[in-house]
Structures are given as C-alpha cells and as structure tokens.
CSV table of C-alpha atoms and ligand atoms in Angstrom, one decimal:
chain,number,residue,atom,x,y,z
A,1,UNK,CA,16.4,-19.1,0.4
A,2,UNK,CA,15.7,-19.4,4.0
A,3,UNK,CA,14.1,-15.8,3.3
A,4,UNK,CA,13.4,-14.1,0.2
A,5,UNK,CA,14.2,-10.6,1.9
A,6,UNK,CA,14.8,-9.0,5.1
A,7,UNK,CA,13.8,-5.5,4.9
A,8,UNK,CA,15.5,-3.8,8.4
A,9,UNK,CA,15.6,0.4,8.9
A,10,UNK,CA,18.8,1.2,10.6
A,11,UNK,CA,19.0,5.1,12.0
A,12,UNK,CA,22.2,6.6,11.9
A,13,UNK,CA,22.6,6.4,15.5
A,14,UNK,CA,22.8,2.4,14.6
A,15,UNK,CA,19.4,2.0,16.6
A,16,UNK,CA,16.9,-0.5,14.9
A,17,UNK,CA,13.5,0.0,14.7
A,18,UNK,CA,12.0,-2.3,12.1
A,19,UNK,CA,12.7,-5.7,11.1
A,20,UNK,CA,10.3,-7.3,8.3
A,21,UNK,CA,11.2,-11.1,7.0
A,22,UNK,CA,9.9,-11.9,3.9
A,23,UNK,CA,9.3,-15.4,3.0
A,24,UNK,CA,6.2,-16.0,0.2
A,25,UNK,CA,7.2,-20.0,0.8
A,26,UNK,CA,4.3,-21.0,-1.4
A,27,UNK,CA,5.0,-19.0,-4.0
A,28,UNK,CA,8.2,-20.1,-4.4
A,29,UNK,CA,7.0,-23.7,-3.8
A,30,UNK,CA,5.0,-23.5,-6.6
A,31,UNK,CA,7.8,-22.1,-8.9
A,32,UNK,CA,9.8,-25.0,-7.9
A,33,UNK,CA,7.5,-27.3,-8.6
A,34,UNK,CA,7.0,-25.9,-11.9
A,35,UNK,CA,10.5,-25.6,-12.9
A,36,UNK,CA,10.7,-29.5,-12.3
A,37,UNK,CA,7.8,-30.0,-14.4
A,38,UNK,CA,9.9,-28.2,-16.8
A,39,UNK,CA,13.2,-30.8,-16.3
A,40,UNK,CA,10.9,-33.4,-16.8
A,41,UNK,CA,9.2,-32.5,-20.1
A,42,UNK,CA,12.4,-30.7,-21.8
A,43,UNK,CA,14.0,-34.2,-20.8
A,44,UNK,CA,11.0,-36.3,-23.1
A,45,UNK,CA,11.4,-34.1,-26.0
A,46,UNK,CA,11.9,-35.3,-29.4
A,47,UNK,CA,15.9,-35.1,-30.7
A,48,UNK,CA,16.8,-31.8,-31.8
A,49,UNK,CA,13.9,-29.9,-30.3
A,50,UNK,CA,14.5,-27.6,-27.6
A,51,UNK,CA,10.9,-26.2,-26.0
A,52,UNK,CA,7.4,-27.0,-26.8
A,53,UNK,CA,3.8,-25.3,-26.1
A,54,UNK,CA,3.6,-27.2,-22.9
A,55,UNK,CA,7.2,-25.6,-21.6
A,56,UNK,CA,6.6,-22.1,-23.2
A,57,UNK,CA,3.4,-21.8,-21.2
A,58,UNK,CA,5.0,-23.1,-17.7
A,59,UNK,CA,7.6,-20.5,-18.4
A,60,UNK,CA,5.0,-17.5,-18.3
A,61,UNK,CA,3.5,-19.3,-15.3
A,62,UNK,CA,6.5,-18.7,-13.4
A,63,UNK,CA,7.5,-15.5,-14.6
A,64,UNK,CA,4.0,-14.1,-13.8
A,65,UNK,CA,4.7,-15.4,-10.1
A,66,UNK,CA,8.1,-14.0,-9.8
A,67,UNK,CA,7.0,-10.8,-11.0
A,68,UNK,CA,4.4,-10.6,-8.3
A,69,UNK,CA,6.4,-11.6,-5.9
A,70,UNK,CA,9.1,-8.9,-6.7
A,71,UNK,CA,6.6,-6.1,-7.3
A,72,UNK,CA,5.0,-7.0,-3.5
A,73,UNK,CA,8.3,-7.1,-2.1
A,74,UNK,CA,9.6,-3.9,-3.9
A,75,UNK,CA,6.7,-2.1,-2.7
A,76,UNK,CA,6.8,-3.0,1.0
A,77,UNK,CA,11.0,-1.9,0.2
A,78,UNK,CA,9.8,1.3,-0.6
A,79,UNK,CA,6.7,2.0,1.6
A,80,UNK,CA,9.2,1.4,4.5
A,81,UNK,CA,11.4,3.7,3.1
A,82,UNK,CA,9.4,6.4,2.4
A,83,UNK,CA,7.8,6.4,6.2
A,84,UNK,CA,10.8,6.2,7.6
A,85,UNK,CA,12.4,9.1,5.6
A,86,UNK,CA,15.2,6.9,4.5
A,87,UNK,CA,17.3,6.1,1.7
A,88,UNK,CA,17.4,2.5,0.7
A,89,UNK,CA,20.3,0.1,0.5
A,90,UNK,CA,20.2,-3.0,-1.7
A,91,UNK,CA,22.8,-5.9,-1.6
A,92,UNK,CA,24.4,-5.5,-5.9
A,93,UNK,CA,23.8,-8.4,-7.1
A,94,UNK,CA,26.4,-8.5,-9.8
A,95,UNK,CA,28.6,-9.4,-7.0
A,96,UNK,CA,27.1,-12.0,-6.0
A,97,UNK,CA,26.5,-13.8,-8.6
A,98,UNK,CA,29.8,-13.4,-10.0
A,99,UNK,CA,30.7,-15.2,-6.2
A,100,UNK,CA,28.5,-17.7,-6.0
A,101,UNK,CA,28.2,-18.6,-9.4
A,102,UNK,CA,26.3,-17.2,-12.6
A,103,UNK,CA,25.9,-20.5,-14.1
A,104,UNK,CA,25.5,-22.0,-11.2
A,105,UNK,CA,23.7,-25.7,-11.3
A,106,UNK,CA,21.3,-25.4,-8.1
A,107,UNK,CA,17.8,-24.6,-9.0
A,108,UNK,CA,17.7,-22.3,-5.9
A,109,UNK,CA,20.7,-20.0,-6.5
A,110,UNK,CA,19.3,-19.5,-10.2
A,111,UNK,CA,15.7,-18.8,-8.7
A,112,UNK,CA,16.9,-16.4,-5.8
A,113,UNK,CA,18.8,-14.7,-8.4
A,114,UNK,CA,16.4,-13.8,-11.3
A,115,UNK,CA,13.4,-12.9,-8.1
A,116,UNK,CA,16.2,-10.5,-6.4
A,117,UNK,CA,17.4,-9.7,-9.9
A,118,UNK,CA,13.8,-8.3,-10.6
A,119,UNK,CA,13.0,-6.7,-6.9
A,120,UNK,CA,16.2,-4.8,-7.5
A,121,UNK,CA,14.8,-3.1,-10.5
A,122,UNK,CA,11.2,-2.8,-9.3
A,123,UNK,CA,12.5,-1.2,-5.9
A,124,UNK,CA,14.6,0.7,-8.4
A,125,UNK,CA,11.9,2.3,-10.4
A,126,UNK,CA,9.6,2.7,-7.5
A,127,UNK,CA,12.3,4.3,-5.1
A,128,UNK,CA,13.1,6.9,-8.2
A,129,UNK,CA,9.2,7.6,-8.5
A,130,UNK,CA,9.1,8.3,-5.2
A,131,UNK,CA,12.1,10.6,-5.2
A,132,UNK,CA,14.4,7.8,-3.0
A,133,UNK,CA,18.0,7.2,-3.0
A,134,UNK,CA,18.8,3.6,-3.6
A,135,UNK,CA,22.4,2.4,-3.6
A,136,UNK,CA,23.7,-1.0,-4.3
A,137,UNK,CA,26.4,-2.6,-1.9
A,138,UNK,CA,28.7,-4.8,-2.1
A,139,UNK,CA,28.0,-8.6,0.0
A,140,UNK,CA,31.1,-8.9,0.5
A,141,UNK,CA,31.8,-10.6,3.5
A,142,UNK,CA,28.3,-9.5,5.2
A,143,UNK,CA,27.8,-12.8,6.5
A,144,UNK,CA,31.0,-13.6,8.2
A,145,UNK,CA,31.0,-10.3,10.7
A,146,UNK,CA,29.0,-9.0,13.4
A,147,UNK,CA,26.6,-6.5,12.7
A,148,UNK,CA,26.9,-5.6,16.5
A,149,UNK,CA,30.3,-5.3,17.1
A,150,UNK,CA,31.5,-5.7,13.5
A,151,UNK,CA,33.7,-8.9,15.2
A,152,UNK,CA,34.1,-12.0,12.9
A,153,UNK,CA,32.1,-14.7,13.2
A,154,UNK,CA,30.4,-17.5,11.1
A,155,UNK,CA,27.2,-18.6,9.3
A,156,UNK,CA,25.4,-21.8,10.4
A,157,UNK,CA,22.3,-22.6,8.8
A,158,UNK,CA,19.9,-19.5,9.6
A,159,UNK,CA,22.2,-18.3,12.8
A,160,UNK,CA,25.1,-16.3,12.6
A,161,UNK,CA,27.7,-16.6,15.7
A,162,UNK,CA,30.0,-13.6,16.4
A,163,UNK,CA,33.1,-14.8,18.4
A,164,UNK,CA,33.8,-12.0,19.6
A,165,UNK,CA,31.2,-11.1,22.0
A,166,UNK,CA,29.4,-14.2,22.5
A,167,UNK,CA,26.3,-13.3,20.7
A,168,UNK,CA,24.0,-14.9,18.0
A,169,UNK,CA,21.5,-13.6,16.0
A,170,UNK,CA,19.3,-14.6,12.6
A,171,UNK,CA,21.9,-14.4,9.7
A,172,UNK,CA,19.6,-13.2,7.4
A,173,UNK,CA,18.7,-10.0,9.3
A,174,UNK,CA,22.8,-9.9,10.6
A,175,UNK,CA,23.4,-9.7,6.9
A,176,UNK,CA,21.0,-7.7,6.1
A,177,UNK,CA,22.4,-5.0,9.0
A,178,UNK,CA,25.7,-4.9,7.4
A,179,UNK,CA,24.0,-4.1,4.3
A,180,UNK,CA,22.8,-1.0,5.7
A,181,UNK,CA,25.6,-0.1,7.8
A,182,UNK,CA,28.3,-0.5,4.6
A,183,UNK,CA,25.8,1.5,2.5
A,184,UNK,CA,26.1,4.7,4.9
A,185,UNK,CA,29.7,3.6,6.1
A,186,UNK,CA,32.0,2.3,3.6
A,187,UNK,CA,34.9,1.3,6.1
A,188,UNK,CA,32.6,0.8,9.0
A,189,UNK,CA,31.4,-3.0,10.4
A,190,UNK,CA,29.6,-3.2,13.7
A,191,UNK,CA,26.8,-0.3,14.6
A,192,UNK,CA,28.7,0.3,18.2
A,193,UNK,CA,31.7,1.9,15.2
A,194,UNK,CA,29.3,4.2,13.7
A,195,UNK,CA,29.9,7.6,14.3
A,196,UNK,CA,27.2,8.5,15.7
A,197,UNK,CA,26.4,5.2,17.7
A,198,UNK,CA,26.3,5.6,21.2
A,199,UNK,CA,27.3,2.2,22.2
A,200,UNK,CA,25.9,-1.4,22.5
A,201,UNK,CA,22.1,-1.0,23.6
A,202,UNK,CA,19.8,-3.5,24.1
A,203,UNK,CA,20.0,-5.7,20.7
A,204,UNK,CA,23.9,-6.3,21.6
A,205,UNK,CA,22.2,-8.7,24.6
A,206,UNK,CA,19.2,-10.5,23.3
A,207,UNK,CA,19.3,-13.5,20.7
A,208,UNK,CA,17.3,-12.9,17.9
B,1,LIG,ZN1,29.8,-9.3,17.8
C-alpha cells in the first residue's frame, strides 16, 4: 500500500484535471502495529482458547480506525465527484481479491482489502445519497498498460514504464487512469483512443 487511494477526475476528452494521493501512513502504522500485538497475544493463549478481552478490545481499536479512514476517504471520493459533475468509478474488488489472493498470508493485502472493502461501500452509500453513479471495474490488467497511449508496459515499485512511448509515470495514479478510462470505455486503453480525445497533450511528455 504505497497509497491507500488515488482519487484522479478524467473528462471525457481524456484531459486530467485533478489528481489527489491518499496515504493516512500513520493510521495505517498504527493498525499494523496493533494487528502484531494481536499475533503476539493470540500466540500466548492458553490451549484451546481462541481470543481473549485483551484481543477483543484491539480488534475494535482497529476497526474504529479503519472505519474512519474509509469514511474520510469516501467522502473526499464523493465531494470530488459531485464538484466535478461526475460519475465515479471504483476498482471491484471481488476481482481482485479472487487474483491476488482472498486468504492471502500478508498482513498488508488482508489490510488494503477489508479498508478498500469498506471505502467501497461508504463511497457507495454516499455517492447514492447524493444522487451519483458509481460503477465497479474490473483491475484487470490496469497496471501493465499505458494510461497514455494504452501501450504495454510494466510495474516497478511505485513507477510504471510504458514501452511504447518512452514514458513513466506513478503507477498508482497510471492505474488509477485506467480505472476511469475502462469505466466510460469498456474496450478502450490509452486516453489518446478515447473518442473524444484530441490527442497526446501535455501529460503524454512530463514524468509524473
Ligand atoms: Zn504509453
């Protein structure tokens, strides 16, 4: 979880006007730290028991953090959204958990995926209160292309490399790009192929 979100409004004409990365690092230090505290005392328990007090009360602890973590986040979503008069796109996150694993061992994939699990639904409620279309897209492959010229390229770390125009960007916010472009184009990668895009403008130079 390099970021916990990366909110970015794309206009049909595939121009870009705002790019928000949300992080809330000490929050989610703090969960961390508290779900290790939680290894450590489920680990000293007596044979045969399975929580105690002491682990029942961390628990709360860190669902009252990821809760306000997904509420803030949810309501930025939205706020964004609703000043921008657009609809909202969200990554589904039944597929990627099925990919990367539901039961998956790292503490970090579990924790990005109950906080996203809950923004979805929080974003969800507050989107439908405010009369905003939502609609949940597919991952698939939104890290390996170019969200400039739709051109396949490859994840590093927190920079994605097209190699097909020589051009690198944060992967995070390319990913989050494709996001946006699949959710109005289904068959569509790169925002120069959008139908209404009139060609690589300035992003398609720069390294973000
Ligand atoms: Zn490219």
């Amino acid at each position: 979880m390099r970021h916990l979100a990366v909110i970015t409004v794309l206009h049909r004409d595939g121009k870009i006007s705002d790019v928000e990365f949300l992080k809330y690092r000490k929050h989610l230090d703090k969960v961390r730290c508290l779900w290790k505290r939680i290894d450590y005392l489920k680990s000293i328990l007596p044979e045969g028991q399975r929580s105690s007090k002491q682990i029942r009360r961390l628990w709360r602890k860190i669902r009252r953090i990821n809760d306000w973590i997904a509420h803030n986040v949810s309501k930025r979503i939205v706020e964004i959204a609703k000043g921008n008069n657009a609809m909202i796109a969200l990554e589904d996150l039944r597929w990627s958990m099925a990919k990367r694993g539901k039961r998956s061992k790292s503490m970090n994939r579990k924790l990005s995926n109950w906080v996203h699990g809950r923004i979805a639904k929080y974003t969800l409620y507050k989107a439908n209160w405010e009369g905003i279309y939502v609609k949940f897209v597919s991952a698939r492959d939104t890290s390996k292309r170019c969200h400039v010229c739709g051109g396949v390229g490859y994840r590093k770390g927190a920079v994605f490399s097209c190699r097909e125009h020589s051009y690198t960007s944060n992967a995070d916010f390319n990913a989050s790009v494709n996001i946006g472009v699949r959710a109005m184009f289904p068959n569509v990668w790169g925002i120069v192929n959008m139908p209404a895009s009139s060609g690589c403008k300035a992003p398609c130079k720069s390294s973000k």
